[in-house]
Every structure is written in C-alpha cells, then in structure tokens.
Tab-separated table of C-alpha atoms and ligand atoms in Angstrom:
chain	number	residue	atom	x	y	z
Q	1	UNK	CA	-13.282	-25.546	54.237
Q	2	UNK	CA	-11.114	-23.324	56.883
Q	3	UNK	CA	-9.749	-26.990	58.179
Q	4	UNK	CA	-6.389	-27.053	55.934
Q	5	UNK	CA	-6.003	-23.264	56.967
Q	6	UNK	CA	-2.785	-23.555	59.231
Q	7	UNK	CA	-1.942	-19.906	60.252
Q	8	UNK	CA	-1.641	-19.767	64.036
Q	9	UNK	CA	-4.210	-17.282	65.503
Q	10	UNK	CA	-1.092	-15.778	66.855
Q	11	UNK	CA	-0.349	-14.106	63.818
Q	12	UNK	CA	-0.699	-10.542	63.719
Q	13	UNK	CA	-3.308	-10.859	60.498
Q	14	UNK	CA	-4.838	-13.453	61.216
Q	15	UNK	CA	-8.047	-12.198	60.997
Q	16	UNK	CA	-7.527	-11.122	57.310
Q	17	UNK	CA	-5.243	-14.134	55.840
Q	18	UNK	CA	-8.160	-16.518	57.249
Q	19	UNK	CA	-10.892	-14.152	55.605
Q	20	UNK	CA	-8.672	-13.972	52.064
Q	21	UNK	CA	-8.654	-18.050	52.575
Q	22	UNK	CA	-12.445	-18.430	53.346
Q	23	UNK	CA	-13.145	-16.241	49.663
Q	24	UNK	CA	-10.577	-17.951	48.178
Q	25	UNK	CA	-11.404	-21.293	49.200
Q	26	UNK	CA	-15.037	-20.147	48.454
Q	27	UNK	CA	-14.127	-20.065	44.976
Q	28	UNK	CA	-12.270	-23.171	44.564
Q	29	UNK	CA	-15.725	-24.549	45.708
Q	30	UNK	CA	-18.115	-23.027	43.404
Q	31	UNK	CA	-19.762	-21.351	46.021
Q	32	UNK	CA	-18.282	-17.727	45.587
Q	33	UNK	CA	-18.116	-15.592	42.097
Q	34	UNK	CA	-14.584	-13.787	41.183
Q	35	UNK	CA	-16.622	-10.585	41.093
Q	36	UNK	CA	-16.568	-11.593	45.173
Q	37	UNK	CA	-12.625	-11.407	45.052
Q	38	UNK	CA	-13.054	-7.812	44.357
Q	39	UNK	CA	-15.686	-7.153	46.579
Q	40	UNK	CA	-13.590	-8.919	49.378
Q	41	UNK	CA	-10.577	-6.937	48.420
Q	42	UNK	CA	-12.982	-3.126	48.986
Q	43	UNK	CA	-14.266	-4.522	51.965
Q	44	UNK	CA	-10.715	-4.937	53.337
Q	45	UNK	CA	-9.494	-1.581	52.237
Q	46	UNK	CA	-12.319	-0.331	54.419
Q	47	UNK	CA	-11.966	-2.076	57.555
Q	48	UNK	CA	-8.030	-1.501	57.140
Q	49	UNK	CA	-9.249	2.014	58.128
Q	50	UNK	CA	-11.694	1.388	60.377
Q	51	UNK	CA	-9.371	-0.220	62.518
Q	52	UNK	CA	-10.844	-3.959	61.571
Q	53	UNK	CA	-13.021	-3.461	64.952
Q	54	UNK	CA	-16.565	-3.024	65.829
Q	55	UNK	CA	-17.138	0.593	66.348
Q	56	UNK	CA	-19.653	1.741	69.100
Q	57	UNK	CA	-22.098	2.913	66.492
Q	58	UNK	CA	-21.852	-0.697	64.667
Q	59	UNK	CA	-22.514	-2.358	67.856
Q	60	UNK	CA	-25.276	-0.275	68.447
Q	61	UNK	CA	-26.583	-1.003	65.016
Q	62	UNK	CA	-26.313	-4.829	65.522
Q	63	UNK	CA	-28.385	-4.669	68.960
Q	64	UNK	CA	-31.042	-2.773	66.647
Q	65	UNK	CA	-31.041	-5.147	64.215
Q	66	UNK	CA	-31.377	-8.036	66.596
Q	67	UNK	CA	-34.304	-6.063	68.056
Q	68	UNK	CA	-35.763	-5.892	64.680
Q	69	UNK	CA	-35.478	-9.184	64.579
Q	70	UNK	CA	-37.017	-10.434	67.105
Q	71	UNK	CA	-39.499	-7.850	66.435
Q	72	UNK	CA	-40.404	-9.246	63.097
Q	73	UNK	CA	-43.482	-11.466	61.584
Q	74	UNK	CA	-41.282	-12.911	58.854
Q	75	UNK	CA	-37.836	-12.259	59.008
Q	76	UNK	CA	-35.316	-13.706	56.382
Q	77	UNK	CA	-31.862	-13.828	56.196
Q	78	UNK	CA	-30.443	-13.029	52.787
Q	79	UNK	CA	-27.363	-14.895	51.336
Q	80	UNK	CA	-25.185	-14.659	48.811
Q	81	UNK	CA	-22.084	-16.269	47.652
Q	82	UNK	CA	-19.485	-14.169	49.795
Q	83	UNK	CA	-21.847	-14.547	52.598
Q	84	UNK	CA	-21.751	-18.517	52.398
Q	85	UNK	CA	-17.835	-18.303	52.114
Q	86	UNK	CA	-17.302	-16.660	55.062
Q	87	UNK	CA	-20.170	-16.655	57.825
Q	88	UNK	CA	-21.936	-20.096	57.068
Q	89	UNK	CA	-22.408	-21.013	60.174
Q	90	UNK	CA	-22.874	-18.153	61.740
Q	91	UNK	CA	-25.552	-17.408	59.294
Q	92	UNK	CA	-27.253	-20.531	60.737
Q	93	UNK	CA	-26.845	-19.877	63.981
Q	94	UNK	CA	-28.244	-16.320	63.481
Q	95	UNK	CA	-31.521	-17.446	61.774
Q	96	UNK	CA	-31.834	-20.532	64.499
Q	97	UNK	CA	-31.448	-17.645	67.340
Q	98	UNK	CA	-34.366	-15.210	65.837
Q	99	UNK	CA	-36.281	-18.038	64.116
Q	100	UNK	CA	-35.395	-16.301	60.964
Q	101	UNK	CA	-35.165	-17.943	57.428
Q	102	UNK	CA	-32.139	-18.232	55.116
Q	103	UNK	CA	-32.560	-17.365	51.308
Q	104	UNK	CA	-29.647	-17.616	48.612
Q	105	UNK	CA	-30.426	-14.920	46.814
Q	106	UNK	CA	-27.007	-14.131	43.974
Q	107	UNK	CA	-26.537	-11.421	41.708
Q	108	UNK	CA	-24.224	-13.503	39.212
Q	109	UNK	CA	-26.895	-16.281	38.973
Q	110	UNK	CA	-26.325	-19.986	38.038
Q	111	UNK	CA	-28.238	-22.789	38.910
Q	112	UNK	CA	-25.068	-24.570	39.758
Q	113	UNK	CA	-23.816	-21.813	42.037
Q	114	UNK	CA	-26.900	-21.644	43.502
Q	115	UNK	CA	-27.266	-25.185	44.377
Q	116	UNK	CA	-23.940	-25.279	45.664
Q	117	UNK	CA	-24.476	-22.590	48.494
Q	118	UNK	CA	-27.614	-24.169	49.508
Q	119	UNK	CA	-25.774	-27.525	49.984
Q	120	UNK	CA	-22.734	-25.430	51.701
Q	121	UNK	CA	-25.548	-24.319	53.955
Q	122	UNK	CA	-26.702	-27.527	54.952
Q	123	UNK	CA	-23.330	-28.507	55.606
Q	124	UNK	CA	-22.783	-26.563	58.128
Q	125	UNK	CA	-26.347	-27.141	59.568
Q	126	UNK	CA	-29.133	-25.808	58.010
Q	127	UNK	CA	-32.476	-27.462	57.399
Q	128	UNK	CA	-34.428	-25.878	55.429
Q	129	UNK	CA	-32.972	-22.891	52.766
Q	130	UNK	CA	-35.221	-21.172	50.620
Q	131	UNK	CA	-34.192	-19.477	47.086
Q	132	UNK	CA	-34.810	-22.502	44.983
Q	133	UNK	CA	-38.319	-22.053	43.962
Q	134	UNK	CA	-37.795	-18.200	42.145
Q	135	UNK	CA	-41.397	-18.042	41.844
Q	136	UNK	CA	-42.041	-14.322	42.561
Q	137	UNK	CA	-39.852	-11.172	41.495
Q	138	UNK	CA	-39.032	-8.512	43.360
Q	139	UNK	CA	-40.612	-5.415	41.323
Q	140	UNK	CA	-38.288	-2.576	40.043
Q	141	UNK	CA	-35.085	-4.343	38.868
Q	142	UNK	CA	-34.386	-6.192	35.854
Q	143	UNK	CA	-31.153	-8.616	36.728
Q	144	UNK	CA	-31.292	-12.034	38.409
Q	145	UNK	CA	-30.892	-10.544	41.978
Q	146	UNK	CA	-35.015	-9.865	41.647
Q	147	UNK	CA	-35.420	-13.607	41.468
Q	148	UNK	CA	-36.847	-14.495	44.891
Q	149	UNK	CA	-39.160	-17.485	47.044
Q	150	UNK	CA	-42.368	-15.914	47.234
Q	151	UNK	CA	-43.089	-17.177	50.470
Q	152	UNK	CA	-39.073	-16.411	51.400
Q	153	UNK	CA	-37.584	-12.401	50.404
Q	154	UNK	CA	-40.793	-11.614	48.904
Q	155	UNK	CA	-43.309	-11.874	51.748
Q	156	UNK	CA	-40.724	-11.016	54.235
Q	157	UNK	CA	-40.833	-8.230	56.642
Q	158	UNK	CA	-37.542	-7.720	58.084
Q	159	UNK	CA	-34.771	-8.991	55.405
Q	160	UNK	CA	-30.889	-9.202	56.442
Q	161	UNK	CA	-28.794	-8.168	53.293
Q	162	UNK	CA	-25.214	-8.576	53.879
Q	163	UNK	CA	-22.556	-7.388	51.142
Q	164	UNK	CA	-25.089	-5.785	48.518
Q	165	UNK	CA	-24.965	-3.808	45.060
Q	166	UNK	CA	-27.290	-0.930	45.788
Q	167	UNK	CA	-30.280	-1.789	43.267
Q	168	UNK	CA	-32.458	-4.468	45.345
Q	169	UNK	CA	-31.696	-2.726	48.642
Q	170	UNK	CA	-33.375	0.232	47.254
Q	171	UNK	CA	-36.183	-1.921	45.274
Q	172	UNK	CA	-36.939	-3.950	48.620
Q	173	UNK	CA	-37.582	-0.707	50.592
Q	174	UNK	CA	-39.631	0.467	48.198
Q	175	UNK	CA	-41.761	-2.255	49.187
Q	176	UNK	CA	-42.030	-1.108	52.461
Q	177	UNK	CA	-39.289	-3.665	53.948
Q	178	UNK	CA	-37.113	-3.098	57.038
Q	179	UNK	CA	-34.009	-3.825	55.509
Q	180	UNK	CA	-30.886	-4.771	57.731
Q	181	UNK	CA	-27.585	-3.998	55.781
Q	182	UNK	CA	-23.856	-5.036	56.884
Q	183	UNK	CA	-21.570	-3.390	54.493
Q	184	UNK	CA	-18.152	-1.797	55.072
Q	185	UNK	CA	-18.722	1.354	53.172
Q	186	UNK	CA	-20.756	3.861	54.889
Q	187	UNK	CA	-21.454	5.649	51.301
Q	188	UNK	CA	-22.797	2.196	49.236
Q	189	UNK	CA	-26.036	2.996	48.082
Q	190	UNK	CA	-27.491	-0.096	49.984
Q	191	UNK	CA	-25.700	1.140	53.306
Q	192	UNK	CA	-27.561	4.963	52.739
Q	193	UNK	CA	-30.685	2.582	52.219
Q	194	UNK	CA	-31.049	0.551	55.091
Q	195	UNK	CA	-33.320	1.269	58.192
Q	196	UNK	CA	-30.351	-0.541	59.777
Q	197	UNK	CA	-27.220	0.246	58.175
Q	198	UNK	CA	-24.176	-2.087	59.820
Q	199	UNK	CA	-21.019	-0.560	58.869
Q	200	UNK	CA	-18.355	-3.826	60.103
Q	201	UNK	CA	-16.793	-6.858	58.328
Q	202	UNK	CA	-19.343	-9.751	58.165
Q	203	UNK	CA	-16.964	-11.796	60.536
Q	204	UNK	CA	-17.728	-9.474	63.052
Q	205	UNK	CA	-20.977	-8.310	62.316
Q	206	UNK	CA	-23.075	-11.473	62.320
Q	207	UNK	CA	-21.817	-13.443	65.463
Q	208	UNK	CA	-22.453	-10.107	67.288
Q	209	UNK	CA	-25.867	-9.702	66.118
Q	210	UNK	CA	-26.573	-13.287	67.881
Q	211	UNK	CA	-25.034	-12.462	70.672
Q	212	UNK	CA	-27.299	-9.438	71.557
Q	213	UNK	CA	-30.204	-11.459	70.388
Q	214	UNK	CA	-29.611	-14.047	72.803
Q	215	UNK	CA	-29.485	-11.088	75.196
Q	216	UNK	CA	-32.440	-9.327	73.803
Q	217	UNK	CA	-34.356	-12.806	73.715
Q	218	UNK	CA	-36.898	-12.363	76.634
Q	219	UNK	CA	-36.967	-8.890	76.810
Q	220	UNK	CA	-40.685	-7.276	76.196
Q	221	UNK	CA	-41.333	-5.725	73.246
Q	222	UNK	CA	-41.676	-2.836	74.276
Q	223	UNK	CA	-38.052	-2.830	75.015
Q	224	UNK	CA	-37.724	-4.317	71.892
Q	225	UNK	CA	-39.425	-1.267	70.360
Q	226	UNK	CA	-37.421	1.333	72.462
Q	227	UNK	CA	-33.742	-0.661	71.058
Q	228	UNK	CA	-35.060	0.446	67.732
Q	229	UNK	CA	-36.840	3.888	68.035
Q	230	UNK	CA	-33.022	5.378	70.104
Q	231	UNK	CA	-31.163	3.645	66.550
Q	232	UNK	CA	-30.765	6.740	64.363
Q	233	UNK	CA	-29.316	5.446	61.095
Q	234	UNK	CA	-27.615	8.846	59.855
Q	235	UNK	CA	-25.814	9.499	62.788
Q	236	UNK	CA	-23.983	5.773	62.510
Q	237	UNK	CA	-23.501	6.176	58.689
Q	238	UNK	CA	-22.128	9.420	60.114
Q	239	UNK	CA	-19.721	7.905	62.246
Q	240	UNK	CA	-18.351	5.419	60.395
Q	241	UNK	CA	-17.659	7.432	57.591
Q	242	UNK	CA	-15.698	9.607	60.171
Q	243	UNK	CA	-14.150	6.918	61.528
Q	244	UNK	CA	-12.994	5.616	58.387
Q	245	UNK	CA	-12.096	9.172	56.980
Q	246	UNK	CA	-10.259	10.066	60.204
Q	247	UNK	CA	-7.707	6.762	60.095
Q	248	UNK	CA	-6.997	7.378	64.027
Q	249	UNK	CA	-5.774	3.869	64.446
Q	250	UNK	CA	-4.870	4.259	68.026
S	1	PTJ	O1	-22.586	-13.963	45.064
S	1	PTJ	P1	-23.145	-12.853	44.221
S	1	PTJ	O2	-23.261	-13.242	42.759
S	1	PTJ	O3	-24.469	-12.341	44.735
S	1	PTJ	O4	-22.126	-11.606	44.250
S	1	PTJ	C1	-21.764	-11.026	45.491
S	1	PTJ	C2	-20.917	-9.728	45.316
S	1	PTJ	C3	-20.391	-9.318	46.695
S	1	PTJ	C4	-19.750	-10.030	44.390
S	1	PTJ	C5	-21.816	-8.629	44.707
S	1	PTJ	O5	-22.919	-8.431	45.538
S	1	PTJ	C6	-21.068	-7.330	44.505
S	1	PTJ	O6	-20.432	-7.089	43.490
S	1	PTJ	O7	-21.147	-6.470	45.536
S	1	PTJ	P2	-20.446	-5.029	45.570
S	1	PTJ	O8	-21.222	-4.065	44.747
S	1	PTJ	O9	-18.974	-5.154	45.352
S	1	PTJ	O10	-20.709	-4.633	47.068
S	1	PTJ	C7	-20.181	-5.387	48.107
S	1	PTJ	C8	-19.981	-4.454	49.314
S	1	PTJ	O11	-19.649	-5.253	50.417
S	1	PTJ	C9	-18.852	-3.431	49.127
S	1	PTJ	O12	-19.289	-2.147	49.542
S	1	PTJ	C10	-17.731	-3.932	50.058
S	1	PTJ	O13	-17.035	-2.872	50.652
S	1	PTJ	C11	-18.538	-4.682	51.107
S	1	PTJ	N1	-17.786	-5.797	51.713
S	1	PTJ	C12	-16.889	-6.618	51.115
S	1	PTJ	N2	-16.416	-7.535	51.996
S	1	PTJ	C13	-17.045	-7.287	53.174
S	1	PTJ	C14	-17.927	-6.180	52.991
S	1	PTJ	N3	-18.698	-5.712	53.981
S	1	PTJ	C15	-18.634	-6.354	55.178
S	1	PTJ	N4	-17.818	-7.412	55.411
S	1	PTJ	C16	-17.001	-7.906	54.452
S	1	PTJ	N5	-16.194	-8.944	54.697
C-alpha cells in the first residue's frame, strides 16, 4: 500500500491526494469500511479550514497526550479501520515509543475486517495486537464498538481513540478513563469528551505525538505531571473551533 502512489511530493496537494489514496486503497484491501470514505471526506472539509496544519493549541495537546502517556499504568492505543489505512506505522511506532498497546477496536464489525487490520498491523511491524479475544464489554453501549480485550481497552488507563463516533468515548470516561481523542471537529461529541481533545488530521497528529514523547522520554514525572495539569481542554476545543470558524488561511 502507498508504493504504486506516484504523485510527486511536489504537488501542491499532495498531502490530501496521498491521504484520499491511503482510504481508498484501504478499502480495496478490506481493511477500511465505506462508512470511512465519508468520514475521510468530513475530516478533509475540516482541515481544508484549518489550514491542513498543526495549530499551536493541537501541538500543545499532543505534548499532553504524550505526557499522559508516559504517565500511564496501562496505556492502549485504539484502532480502527481508517486508523490502519492511514497511520499504520506510525501507530506502531507510537505504541513502541510509550510502551503502549494497540487494540482494533471497529464500529462496523466483521471478523474478516477485523482480522485483516490486525494482519495490516503486523505488516508494518507490530508484534503483538490485541482486539481478538472480545472477552469483556465496555458497559453503557449496545453496538459492536463495546466489544473489547479485557486485559486490552477494558483494563486500560489511558486509551488513544483516533477518528470516533461519540458513544464509546463518552461510555469509556464514564469509567473513569483518560481518554486521548484526535478528531478534526472541535464540536464531535468524542472531541467535547476527551481529557485530551486533538483537533488535527491523523497524519499529523500521531507522528507528532512521538516526537514529543521521545522528547518527554526522561523527563521526571513531575514534569510529566506539570505538561498535563497547564493542558486546559476547553480553551483548545476553543481554538480550534475559532480557527476553523475564522478561515484566516494566511
Ligand atoms: O472502521 P470502523 O468500522 O470503526 O469505522 C470508522 C469510522 C471513521 C467510519 C467511524 O468511526 C465513523 O463513522 O466515524 P464518524 O462518526 O464519521 O467520526 C469520524 C470523525 O473523524 C469525524 O468527526 C471526522 O471529521 C474525523 N476525521 C476524519 N478523517 C480524519 C478525522 N480526524 C482526524 N484526521 C483525519 N484524517
């Protein structure tokens, strides 16, 4: 996948044509639902407006969520099938860097589907993915998205829960998880959930979050702590939705 993608970076959309080719080629592969055409297609209204760049209040959201990452007991990274189409690797690398662990975890449930992102994942370097065993639930919703590992989502502290319908990131709060979010609309439900709302495309989002916790990596914990305590989650939801709602593209 990506390989017979021959748009020079050059181009002036690059960015987007390789993103539309990642979902597209995503579902040619089984991997990604058609439902995730549409969500691709909001997502890139969104970050049309934001400027398709990380804003200073994302950036400050993804050094808080590589805090609480590092920070965390049981962190797990949460993926779905547009999440496997475009960040793969960087999904590995991510989990690798905070010693975090990945969980396919799809709202438009197959077996099939599922299997195929978990071998997608290993593909591009993952040894061990959880989300195969569905032996707890989460409590409080009644579709296949509460279908979890019990020793994966379910005992987790901190969970990462990239391009999200609203219900679970509401139901995993309510049991007391510190839920990460990347989603390109400040006003999703999930996004007005999160302790850690990050308002950016995926493509952006997750290699940044590495980056700061490679940064973060042997910093005390205390200055772990203070990362997180001076995030205020309002004010970014705040900003991007101002951002967004402004359209200064300058
Ligand atoms: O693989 P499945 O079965 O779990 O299904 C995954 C999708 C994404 C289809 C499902 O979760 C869904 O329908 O999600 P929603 O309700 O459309 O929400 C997805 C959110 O992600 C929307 O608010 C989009 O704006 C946002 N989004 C889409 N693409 C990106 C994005 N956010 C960040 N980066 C993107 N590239």
């Amino acid at each position: 996948m990506g390989e017979e993608f021959d748009v020079p970076e050059s181009h002036p959309r690059y960015q987007s044509l390789l993103t539309r080719h990642r979902i597209e080629a995503g579902v040619e592969k089984g991997i990604t639902s058609k439902q995730g055409l549409i969500a691709e297609g909001r997502g890139e209204a969104l970050d049309y407006l934001l400027g398709e760049t990380t804003i200073p209040s994302a950036d400050a959201a993804e050094r808080a969520a590589a805090a609480h990452l590092l920070l965390a007991d049981h962190p797990v990274l949460s993926v779905n099938g547009n999440v496997a189409a475009l960040v793969p690797g960087e999904m590995v690398e991510l989990a690798a860097v905070v010693d975090a662990a990945l969980e396919v975890n799809i709202f438009h449930r197959t077996e099939e589907r599922l299997n195929a992102i978990v071998e997608h994942l290993h593909e591009h370097g993952a040894t061990d993915v959880k989300g195969q065993t569905a032996d707890a639930r989460i409590p409080g919703i009644d579709h296949e998205r509460a279908t979890v590992d019990a020793d994966g989502i379910y005992e987790a502290d901190v969970v990462v829960v990239p391009l999200e319908d609203g219900d679970r990131a509401a139901a995993l709060a309510e049991m007391g998880k510190t839920e990460i979010v990347v989603d390109l609309n400040p006003l999703s439900r999930s996004a007005q959930t999160a302790a850690v709302p990050i308002v950016d495309n995926i493509m952006r989002a997750i290699p940044n979050v590495t980056d700061h916790a490679r940064d973060l990596q042997d910093a005390p914990a205390s200055e772990l702590r203070t990362v997180v305590d001076e995030f205020d989650a309002d004010d970014a939801l705040a900003a991007a939705e101002d951002a967004i709602r402004s359209g200064d593209l300058a």
